[in-house]
Tab-separated table of C-alpha atoms in Angstrom:
chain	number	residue	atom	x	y	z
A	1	UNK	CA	0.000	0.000	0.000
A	2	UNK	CA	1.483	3.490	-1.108
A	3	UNK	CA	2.083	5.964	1.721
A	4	UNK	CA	-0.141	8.807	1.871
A	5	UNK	CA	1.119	12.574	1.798
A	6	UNK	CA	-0.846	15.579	2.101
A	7	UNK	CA	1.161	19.126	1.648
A	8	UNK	CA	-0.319	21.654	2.997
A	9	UNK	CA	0.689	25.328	2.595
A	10	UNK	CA	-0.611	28.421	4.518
A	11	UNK	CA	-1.452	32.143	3.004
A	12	UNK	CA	0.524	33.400	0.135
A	13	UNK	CA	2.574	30.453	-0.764
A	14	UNK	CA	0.375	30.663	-4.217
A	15	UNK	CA	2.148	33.771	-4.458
A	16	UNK	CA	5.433	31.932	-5.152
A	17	UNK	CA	7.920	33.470	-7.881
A	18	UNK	CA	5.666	36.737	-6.956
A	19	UNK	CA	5.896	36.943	-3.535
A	20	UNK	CA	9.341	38.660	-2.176
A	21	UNK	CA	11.493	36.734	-4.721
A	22	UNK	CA	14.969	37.540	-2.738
A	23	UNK	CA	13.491	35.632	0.213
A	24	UNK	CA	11.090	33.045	-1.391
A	25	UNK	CA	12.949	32.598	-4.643
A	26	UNK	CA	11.629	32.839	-8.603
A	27	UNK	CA	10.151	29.577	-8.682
A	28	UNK	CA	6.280	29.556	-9.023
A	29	UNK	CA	3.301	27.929	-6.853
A	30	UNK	CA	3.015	25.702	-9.738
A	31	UNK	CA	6.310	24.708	-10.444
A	32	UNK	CA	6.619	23.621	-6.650
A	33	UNK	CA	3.790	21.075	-6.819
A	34	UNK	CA	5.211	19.606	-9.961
A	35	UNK	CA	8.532	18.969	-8.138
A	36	UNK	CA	6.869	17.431	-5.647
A	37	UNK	CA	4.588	15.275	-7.613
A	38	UNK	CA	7.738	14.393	-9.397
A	39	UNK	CA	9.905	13.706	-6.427
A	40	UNK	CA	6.566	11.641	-4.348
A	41	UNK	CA	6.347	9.475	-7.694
A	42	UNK	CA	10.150	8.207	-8.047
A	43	UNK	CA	9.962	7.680	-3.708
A	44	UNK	CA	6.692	5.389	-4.601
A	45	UNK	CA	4.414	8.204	-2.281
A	46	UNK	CA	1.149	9.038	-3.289
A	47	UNK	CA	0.438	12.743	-2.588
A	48	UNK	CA	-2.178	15.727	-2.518
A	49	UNK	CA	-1.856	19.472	-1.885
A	50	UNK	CA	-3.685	22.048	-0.323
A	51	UNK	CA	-3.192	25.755	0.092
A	52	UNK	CA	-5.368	27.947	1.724
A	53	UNK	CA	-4.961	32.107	2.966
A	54	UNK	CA	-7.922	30.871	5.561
A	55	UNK	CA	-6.756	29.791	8.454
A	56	UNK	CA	-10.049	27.719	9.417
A	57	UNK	CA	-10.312	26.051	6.012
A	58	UNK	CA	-6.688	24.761	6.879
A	59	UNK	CA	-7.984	23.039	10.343
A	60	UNK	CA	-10.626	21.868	8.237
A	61	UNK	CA	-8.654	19.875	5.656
A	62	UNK	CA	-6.577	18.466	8.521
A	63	UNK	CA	-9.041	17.433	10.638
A	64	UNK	CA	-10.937	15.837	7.183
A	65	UNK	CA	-6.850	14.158	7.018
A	66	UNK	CA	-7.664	11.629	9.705
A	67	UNK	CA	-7.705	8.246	8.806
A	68	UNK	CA	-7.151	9.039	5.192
A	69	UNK	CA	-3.397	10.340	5.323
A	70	UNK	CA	-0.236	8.818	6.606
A	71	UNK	CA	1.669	11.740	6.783
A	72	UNK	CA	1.390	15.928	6.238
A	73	UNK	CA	4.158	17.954	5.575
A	74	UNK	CA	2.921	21.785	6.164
A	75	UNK	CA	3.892	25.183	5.123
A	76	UNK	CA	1.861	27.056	7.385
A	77	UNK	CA	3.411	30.303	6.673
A	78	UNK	CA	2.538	33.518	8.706
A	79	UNK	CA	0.063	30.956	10.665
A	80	UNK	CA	3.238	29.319	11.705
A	81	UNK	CA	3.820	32.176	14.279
A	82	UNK	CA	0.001	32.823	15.555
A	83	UNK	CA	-2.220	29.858	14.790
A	84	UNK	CA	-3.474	28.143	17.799
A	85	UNK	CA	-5.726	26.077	16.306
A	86	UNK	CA	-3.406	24.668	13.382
A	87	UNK	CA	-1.052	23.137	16.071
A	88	UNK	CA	-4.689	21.572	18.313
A	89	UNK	CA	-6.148	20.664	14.568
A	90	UNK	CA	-2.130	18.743	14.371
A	91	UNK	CA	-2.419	17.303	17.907
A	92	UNK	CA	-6.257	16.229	17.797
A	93	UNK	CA	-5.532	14.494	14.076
A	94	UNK	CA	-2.442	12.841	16.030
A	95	UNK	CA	-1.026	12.148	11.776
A	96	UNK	CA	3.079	12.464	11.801
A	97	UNK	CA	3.951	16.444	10.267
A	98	UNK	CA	6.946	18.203	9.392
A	99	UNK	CA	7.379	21.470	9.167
A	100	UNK	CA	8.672	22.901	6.266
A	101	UNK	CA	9.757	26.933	5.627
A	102	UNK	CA	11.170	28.090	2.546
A	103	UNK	CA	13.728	30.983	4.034
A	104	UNK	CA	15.696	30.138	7.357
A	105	UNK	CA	13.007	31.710	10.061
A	106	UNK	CA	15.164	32.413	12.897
A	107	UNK	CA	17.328	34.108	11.272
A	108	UNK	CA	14.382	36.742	10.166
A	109	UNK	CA	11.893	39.252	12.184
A	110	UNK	CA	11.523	38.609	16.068
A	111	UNK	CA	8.009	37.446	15.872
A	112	UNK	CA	9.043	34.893	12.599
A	113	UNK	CA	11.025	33.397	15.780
A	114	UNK	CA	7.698	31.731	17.161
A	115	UNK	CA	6.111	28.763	16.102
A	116	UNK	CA	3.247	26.791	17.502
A	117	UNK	CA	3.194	23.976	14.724
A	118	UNK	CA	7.103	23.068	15.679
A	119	UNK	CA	5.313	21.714	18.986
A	120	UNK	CA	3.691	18.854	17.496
A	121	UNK	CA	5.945	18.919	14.466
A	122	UNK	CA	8.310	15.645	14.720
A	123	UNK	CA	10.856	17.470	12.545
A	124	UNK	CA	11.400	21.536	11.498
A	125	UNK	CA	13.113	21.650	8.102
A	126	UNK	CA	13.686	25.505	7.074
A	127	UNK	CA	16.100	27.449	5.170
A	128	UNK	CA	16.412	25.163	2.158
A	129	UNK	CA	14.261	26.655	-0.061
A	130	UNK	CA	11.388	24.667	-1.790
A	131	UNK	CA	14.265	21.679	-1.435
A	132	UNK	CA	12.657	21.925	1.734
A	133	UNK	CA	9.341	19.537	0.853
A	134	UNK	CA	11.646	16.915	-0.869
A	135	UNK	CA	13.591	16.518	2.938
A	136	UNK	CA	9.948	16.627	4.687
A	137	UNK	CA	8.845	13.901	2.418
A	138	UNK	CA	12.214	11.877	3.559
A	139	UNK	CA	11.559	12.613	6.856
A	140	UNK	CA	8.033	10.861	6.760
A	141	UNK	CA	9.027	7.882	4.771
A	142	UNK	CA	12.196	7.225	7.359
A	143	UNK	CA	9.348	7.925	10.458
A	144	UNK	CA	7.416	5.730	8.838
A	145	UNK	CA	9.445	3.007	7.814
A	146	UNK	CA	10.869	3.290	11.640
A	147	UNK	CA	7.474	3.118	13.506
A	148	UNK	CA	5.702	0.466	11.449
């Protein structure tokens, strides 16, 4: 049976290659889920996507996760740093998660310095650009493959 992925990004990561481009780089929204579709297929990994600027419409599709995905990697963006009820959506769903962040966080703005999803997260990968999803996606096939 073929692991289950669901990538889930936060406000304005469909702003990609628009967005900041010195910080976020060039590369688009689009050309982000292709590498990952790419990368999920040759590791064997089924996966899905969702991006949302609404913070209760993320919950949502986390909570509607359970049972149905065997692992989330999650860009939750300027959530990251404020969202309560992402990290309780993460804990109640109990589903592994890594955290993924395009530019290196705590090396940015004070308040960047926070995040609530890093609590329940069972590994932080920033700094690496969209590179970043490929390592998350290795870090939930290795916690898988060690907790079966």
């Amino acid at each position: 049976m073929l692991m289950k992925i669901r990538v889930i990004n936060g406000p304005n990561i469909n702003m990609l290659g628009i967005r900041e481009p010195g910080i976020y780089g060039k590369e688009t929204y689009d050309y982000l889920l292709k590498m990952i579709e790419d990368y999920a297929k040759e590791k064997n990994v089924e996966v899905d996507f969702f991006q949302s600027n609404h913070e209760g419409f993320i919950v949502d599709n986390i909570q509607e996760a359970y049972g149905k995905i065997d692992g989330i990697v999650i860009n939750p963006a300027a959530y990251t740093h404020t969202s309560v009820a992402i990290l309780d959506a993460l804990k109640s769903v109990g589903i592994p998660t890594v955290e993924v962040h395009i530019s290196d966080v705590s090396q940015r703005e004070d308040f960047r310095q926070i995040s609530y999803v890093s609590k329940v997260a069972i590994k932080t990968i920033m700094g690496q650009g969209l590179k970043g999803y490929l390592m998350a996606i290795d870090e939930l096939i290795d916690y898988e493959s060690k907790n079966k």
